Coordinates of C-alpha atoms in Angstrom, one line a residue:
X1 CA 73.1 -8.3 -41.8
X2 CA 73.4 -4.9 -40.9
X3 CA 71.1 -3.7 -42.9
X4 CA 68.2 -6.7 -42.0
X5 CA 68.7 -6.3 -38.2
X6 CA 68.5 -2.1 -38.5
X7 CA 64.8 -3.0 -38.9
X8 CA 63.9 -5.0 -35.9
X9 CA 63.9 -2.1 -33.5
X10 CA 61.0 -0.7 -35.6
X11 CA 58.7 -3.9 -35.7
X12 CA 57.7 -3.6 -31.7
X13 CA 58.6 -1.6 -28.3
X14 CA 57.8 -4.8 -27.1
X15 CA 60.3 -7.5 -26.0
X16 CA 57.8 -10.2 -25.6
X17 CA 56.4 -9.2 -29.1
X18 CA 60.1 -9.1 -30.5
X19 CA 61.1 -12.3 -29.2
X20 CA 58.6 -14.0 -31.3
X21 CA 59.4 -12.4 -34.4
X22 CA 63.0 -13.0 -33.8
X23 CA 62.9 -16.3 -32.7
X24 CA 60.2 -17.5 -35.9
X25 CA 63.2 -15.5 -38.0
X26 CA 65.7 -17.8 -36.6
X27 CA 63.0 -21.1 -37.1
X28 CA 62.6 -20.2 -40.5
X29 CA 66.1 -19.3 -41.3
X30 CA 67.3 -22.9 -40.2
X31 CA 64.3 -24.8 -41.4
X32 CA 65.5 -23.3 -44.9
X33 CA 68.7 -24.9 -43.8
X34 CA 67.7 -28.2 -43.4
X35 CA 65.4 -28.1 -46.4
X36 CA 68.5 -26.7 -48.4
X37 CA 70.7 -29.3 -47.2
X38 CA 68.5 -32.0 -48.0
X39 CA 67.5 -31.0 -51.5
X40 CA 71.3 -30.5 -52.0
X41 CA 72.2 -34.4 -51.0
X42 CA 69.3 -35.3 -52.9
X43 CA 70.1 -33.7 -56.0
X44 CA 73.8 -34.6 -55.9
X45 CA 73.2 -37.8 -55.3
X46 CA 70.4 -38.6 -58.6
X47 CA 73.1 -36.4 -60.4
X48 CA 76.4 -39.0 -59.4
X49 CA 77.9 -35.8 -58.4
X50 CA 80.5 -37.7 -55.8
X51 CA 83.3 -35.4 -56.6
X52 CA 84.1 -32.4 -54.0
X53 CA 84.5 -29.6 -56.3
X54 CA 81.5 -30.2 -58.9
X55 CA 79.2 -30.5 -55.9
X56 CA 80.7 -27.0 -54.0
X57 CA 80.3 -25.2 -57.4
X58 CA 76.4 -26.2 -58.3
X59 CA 75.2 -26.0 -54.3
X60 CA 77.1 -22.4 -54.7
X61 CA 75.5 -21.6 -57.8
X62 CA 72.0 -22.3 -56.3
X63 CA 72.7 -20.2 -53.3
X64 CA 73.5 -17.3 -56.1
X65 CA 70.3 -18.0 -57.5
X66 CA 68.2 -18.1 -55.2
X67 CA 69.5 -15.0 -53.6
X68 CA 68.9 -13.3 -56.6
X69 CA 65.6 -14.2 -57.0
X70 CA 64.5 -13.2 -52.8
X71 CA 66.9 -10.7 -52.7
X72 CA 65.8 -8.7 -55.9
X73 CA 62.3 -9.4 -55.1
X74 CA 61.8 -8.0 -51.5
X75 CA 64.2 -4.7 -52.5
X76 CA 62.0 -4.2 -55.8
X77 CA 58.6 -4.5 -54.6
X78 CA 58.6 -4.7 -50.5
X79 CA 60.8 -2.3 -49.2
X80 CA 59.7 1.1 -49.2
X81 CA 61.3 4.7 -49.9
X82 CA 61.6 6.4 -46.4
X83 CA 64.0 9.3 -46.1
X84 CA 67.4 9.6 -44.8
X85 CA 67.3 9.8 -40.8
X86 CA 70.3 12.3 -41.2
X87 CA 72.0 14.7 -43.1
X88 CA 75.6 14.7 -44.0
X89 CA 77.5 18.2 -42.7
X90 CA 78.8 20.6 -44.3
X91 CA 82.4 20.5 -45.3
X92 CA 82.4 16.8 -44.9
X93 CA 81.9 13.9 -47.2
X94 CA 79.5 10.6 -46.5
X95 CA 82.8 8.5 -45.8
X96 CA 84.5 11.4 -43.5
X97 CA 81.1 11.5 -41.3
X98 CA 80.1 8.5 -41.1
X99 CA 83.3 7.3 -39.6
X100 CA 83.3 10.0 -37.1
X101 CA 80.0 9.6 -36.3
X102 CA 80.7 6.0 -35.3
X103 CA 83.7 7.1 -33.0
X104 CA 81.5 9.6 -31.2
X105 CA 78.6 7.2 -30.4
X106 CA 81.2 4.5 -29.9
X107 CA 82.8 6.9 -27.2
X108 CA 79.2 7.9 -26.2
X109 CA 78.4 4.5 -25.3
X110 CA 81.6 3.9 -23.5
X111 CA 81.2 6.6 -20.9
X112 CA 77.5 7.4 -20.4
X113 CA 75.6 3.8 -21.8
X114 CA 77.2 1.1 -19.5
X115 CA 73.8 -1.4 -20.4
X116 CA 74.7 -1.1 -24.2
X117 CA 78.5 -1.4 -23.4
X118 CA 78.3 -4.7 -21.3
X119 CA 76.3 -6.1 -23.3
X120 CA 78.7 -5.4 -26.7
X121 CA 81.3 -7.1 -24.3
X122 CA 79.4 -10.3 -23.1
X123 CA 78.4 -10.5 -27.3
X124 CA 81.9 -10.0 -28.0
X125 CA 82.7 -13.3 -25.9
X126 CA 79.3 -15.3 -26.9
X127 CA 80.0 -14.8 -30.3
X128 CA 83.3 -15.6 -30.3
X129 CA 82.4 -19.1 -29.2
X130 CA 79.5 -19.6 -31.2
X131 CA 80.6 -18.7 -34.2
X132 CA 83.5 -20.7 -34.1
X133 CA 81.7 -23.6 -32.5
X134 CA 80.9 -25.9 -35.7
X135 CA 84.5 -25.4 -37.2
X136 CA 86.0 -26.8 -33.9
X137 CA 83.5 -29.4 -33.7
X138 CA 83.3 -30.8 -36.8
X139 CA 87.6 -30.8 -36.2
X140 CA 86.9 -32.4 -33.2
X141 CA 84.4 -34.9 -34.8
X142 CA 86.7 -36.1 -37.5
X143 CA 90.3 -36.0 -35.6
X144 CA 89.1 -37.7 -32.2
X145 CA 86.0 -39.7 -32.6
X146 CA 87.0 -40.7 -36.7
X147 CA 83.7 -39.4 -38.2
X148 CA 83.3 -38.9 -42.2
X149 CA 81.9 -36.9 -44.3
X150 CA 78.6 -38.5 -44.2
X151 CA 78.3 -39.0 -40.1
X152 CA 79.6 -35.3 -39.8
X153 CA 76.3 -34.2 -42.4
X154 CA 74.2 -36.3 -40.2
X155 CA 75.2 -34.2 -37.1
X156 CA 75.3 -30.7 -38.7
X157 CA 71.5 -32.1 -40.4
X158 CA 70.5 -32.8 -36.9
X159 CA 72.2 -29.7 -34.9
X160 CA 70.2 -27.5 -37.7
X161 CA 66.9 -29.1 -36.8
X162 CA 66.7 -28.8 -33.4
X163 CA 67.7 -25.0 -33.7
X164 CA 64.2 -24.5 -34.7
X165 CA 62.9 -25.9 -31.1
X166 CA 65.7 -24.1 -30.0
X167 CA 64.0 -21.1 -31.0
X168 CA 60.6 -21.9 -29.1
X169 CA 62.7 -22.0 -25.7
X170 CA 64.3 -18.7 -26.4
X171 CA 60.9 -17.1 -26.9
X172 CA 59.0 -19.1 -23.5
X173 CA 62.3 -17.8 -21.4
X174 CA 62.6 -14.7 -22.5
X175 CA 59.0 -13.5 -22.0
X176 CA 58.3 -15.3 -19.3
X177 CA 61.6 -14.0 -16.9
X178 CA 63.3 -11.5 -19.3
X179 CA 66.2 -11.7 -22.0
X180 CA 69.5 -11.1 -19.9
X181 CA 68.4 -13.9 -17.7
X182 CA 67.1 -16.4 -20.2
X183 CA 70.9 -15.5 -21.9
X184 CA 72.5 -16.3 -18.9
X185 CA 71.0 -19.7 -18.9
X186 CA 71.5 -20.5 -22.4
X187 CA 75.1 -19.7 -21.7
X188 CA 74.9 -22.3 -18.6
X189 CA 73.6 -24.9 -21.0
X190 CA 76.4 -24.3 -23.3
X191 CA 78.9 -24.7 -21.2
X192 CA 77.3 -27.4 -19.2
X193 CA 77.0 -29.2 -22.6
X194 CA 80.7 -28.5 -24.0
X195 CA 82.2 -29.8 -20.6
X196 CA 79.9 -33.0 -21.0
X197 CA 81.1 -33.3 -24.3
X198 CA 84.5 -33.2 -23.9
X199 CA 83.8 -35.9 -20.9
X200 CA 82.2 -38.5 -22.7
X201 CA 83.3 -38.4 -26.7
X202 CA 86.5 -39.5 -26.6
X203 CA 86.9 -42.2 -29.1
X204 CA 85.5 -43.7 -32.2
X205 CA 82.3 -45.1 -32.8
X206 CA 80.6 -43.0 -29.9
X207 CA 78.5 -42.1 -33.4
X208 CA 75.0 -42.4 -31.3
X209 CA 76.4 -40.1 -28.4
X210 CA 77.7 -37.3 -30.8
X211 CA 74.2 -36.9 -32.3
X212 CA 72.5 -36.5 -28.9
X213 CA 75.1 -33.8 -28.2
X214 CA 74.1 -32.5 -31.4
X215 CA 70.3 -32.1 -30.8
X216 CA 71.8 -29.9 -27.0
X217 CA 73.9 -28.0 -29.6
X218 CA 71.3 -27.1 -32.0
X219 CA 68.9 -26.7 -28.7
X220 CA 71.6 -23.7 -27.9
X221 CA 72.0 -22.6 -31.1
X222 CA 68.5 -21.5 -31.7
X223 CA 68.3 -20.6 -28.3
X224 CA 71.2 -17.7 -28.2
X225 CA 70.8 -15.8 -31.5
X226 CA 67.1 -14.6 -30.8
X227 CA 67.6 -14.3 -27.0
X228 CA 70.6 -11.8 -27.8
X229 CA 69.3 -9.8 -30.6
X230 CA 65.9 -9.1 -28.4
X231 CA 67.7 -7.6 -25.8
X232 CA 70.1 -5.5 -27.9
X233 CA 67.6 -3.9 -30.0
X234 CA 64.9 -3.1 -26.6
X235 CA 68.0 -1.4 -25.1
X236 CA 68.8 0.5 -27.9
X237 CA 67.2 3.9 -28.8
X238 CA 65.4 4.5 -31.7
X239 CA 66.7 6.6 -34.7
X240 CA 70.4 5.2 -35.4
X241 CA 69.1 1.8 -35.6
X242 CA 71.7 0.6 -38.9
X243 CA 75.0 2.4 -37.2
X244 CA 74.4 0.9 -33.5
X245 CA 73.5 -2.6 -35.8
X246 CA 77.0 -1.9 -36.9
X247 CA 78.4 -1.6 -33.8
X248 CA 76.8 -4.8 -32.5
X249 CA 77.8 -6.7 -35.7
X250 CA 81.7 -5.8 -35.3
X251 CA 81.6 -6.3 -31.7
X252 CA 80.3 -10.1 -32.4
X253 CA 83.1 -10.4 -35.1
X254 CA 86.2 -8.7 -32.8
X255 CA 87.1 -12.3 -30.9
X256 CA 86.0 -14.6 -33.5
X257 CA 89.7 -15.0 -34.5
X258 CA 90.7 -16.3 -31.1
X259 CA 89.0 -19.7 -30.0
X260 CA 90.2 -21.5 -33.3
X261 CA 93.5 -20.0 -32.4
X262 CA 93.8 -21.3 -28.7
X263 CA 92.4 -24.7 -30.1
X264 CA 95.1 -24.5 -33.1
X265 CA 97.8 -23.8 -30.6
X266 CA 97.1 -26.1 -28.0
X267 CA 96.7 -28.9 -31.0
X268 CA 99.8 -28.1 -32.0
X269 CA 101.4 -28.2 -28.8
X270 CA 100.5 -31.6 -28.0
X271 CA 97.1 -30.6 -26.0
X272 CA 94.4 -33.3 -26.4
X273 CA 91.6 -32.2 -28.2
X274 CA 89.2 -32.5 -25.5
X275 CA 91.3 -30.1 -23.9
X276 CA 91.1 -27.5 -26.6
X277 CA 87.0 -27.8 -27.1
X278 CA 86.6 -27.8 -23.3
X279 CA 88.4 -23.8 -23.6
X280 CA 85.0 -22.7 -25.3
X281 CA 83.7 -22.7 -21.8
X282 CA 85.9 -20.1 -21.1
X283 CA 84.3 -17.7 -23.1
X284 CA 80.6 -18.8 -22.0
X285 CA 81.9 -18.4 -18.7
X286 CA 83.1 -15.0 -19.5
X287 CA 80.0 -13.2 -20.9
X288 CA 77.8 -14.9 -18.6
X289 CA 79.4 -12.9 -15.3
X290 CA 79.5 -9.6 -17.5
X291 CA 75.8 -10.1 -18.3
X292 CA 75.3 -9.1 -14.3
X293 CA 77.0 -5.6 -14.9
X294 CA 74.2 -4.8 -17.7
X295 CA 72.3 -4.1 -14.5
X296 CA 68.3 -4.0 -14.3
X297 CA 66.6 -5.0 -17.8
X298 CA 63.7 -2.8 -17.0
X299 CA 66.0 0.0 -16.1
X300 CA 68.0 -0.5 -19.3
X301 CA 64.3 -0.7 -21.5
X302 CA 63.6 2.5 -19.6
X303 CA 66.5 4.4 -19.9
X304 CA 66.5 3.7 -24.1
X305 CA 62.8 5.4 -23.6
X306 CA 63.6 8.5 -22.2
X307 CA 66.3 8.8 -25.1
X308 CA 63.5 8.3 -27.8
X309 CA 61.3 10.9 -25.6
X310 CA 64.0 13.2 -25.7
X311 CA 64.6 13.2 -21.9
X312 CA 67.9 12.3 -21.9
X313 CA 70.3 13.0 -25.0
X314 CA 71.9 9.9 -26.5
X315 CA 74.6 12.6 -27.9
X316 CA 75.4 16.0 -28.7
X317 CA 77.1 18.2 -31.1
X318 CA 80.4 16.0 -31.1
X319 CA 82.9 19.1 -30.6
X320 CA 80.2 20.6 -27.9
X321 CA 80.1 16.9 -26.2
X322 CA 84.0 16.4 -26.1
X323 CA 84.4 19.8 -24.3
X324 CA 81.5 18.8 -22.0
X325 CA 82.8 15.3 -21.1
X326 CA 86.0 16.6 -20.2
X327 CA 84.8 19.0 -18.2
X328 CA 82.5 17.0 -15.9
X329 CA 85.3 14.5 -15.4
X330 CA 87.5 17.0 -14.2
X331 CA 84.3 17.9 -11.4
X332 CA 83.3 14.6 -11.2
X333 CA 84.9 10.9 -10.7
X334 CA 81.0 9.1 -11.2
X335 CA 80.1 9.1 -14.5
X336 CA 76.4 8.5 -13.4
X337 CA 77.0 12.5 -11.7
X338 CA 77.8 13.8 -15.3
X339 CA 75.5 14.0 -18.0
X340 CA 77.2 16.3 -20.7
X341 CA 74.1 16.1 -22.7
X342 CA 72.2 17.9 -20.4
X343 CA 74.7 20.6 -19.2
X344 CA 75.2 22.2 -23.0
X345 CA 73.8 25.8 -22.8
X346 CA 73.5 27.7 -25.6
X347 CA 76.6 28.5 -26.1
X348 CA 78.1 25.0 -25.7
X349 CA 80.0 26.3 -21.9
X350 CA 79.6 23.0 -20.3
X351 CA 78.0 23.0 -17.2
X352 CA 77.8 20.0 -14.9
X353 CA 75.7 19.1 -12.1
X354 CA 75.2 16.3 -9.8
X355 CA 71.6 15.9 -9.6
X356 CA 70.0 16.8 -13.2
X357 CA 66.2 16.5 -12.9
X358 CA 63.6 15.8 -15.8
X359 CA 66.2 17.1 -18.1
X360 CA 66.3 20.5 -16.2
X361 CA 70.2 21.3 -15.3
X362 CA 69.3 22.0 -11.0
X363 CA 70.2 25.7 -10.2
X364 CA 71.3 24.5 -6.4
X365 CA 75.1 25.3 -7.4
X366 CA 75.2 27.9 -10.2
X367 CA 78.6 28.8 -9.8
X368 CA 80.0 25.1 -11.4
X369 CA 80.9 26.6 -14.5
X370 CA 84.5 26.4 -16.4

């Protein structure tokens, strides 16, 4: 995954452009679900293939396959030699760098990127939710409303399908307000939709209900994942597209442990179900209030920009940086009054000052050294 979503940044500068390729991604990625999943209970079924582990190991062995066979292809003949974006120091190894790389942009981001950094925390709670959604679901499904194996197929089947028009409403949205408000609607339709839920399936044969929750589910579904990567990737800047992939990647996976775990406990405790998949809200509910401190979209888009023109530095020399950093902090208690990138002379004495201009370091107070 990291490796696919390192090239959207490089497909468009445009979001309205990037939304449709993201969102026919998406469409086609669950439309080969759905075709997948029906060719599966087609072929098991003319093969009297009834028993649970013979049917895991051939659907498994046709994923293989077929990964194989689109896999091998697109890295033998479609993807291209390009050189490496940068060079491993001196005196270090790929493993040593890479990792302190990671820290330094991850510490980078914390104090000077605050779009980036909300946004990794609002992901961190969407993610957590979604990802967990159709395992607490399909518990939910069997435990309190009795479904089996074949009724739950029918609403995975039908939660897959209407992620493709899902798709189509996260590319209208997003171009025509902008992706951190079309977001923070989709997360007001899953949580407006999970409450419901929890309202009205209660007991068995509610089998008709559960599927038109289904179609709102797959609605969100395909609605979320092309929303969120779109506004990511236009906030980013350009150049260190894989490692800052990385970072979104781990911060989607970092709470993913923690809804089944409430859901588990509660269960446990004696908590009815609908209890436990009405907490998903919680962490809708969450990301959608720290969606408001990524700020301005446009002001986000521009200020990944002036990184790409070299206006403002994403980062430093790390050892140069860390000296800089602490030394506006001690000068400064606003971190938007410090920019350490700019205030790095050449010989890396920090220097900071509270109104840096067109990348110029302002001369108004020239005796703020340390």
């Amino acid at each position: 995954l990291c490796a696919t979503y390192a090239y959207l940044p490089e497909l468009t500068s445009n979001h309205e452009k990037l939304t449709q390729y993201t969102a026919r991604f998406t469409a086609v990625q669950y439309g080969g679900s759905v075709v997948f999943l029906m060719a599966m209970v087609g072929g098991l079924s003319l093969l009297n293939r009834d028993e649970q582990y013979r049917s895991s190991t051939i659907s498994q062995t046709v994923v293989f396959v077929v990964c194989c066979i689109f896999f091998g292809y697109a890295w033998t003949s479609l993807f291209r030699p390009r050189p490496a974006s940068q060079q491993v120091p001196e005196n270090k190894t790929l493993v040593s760098a890479g990792f302190w790389k990671i820290y330094k942009t991850a510490q980078t981001i914390l104090l000077h990127h605050s779009a980036i950094k909300w946004f990794l925390v609002s992901a961190a709670f969407t993610q957590a939710a979604t990802t967990t959604f159709s395992t607490i679901a399909i518990t939910y499904m069997t435990e309190q409303l009795g479904f089996d194996s074949r009724e739950n197929g029918t609403a995975i089947l039908i939660l897959l399908l209407f992620g493709v028009p899902g798709t189509r409403i996260a590319a209208w949205l997003t171009s025509s307000i902008n992706p951190i408000r079309s977001l923070q609607t989709n997360l007001i339709f899953w949580i407006c939709s999970i409450a419901a839920a929890a309202v009205c399936l209660y007991k068995p044969d509610q089998q008709g209900t559960a599927y038109v929750f289904a179609m709102f589910w797959g609605l969100a579904i395909g609605w979320v994942y092309p929303t969120e990567k779109t506004l990511y990737v236009t906030i980013i800047p350009r150049g260190q597209e894989a490692e800052l992939m990385g970072t979104y990647i781990c911060a989607c996976q970092m709470l993913s442990w923690l809804p089944p775990l409430i859901f588990s406990v509660m269960n446990e405790m004696g908590f009815s179900m609908r209890s436990g998949l009405i907490t998903l809200t919680f962490y809708f509910t969450v990301s959608f209030f720290i969606l408001f401190l990524v700020g301005d979209y446009d002001e986000a888009v521009a200020h990944a920009r002036q990184i790409d023109e070299g206006i403002i530095p994403f980062a430093e020399n790390p050892d140069a940086l860390a000296t800089a950093i602490g030394a506006c902090y001690e000068e400064f208690a606003d971190e938007r009054m410090c920019q350490p990138g700019l205030v790095l002379d050449d010989t890396e004495d920090p220097m900071c000052t509270s109104a840096p201009q067109d990348g110029v370091v302002s001369d108004a107070e020239p005796d703020r050294q340390q």
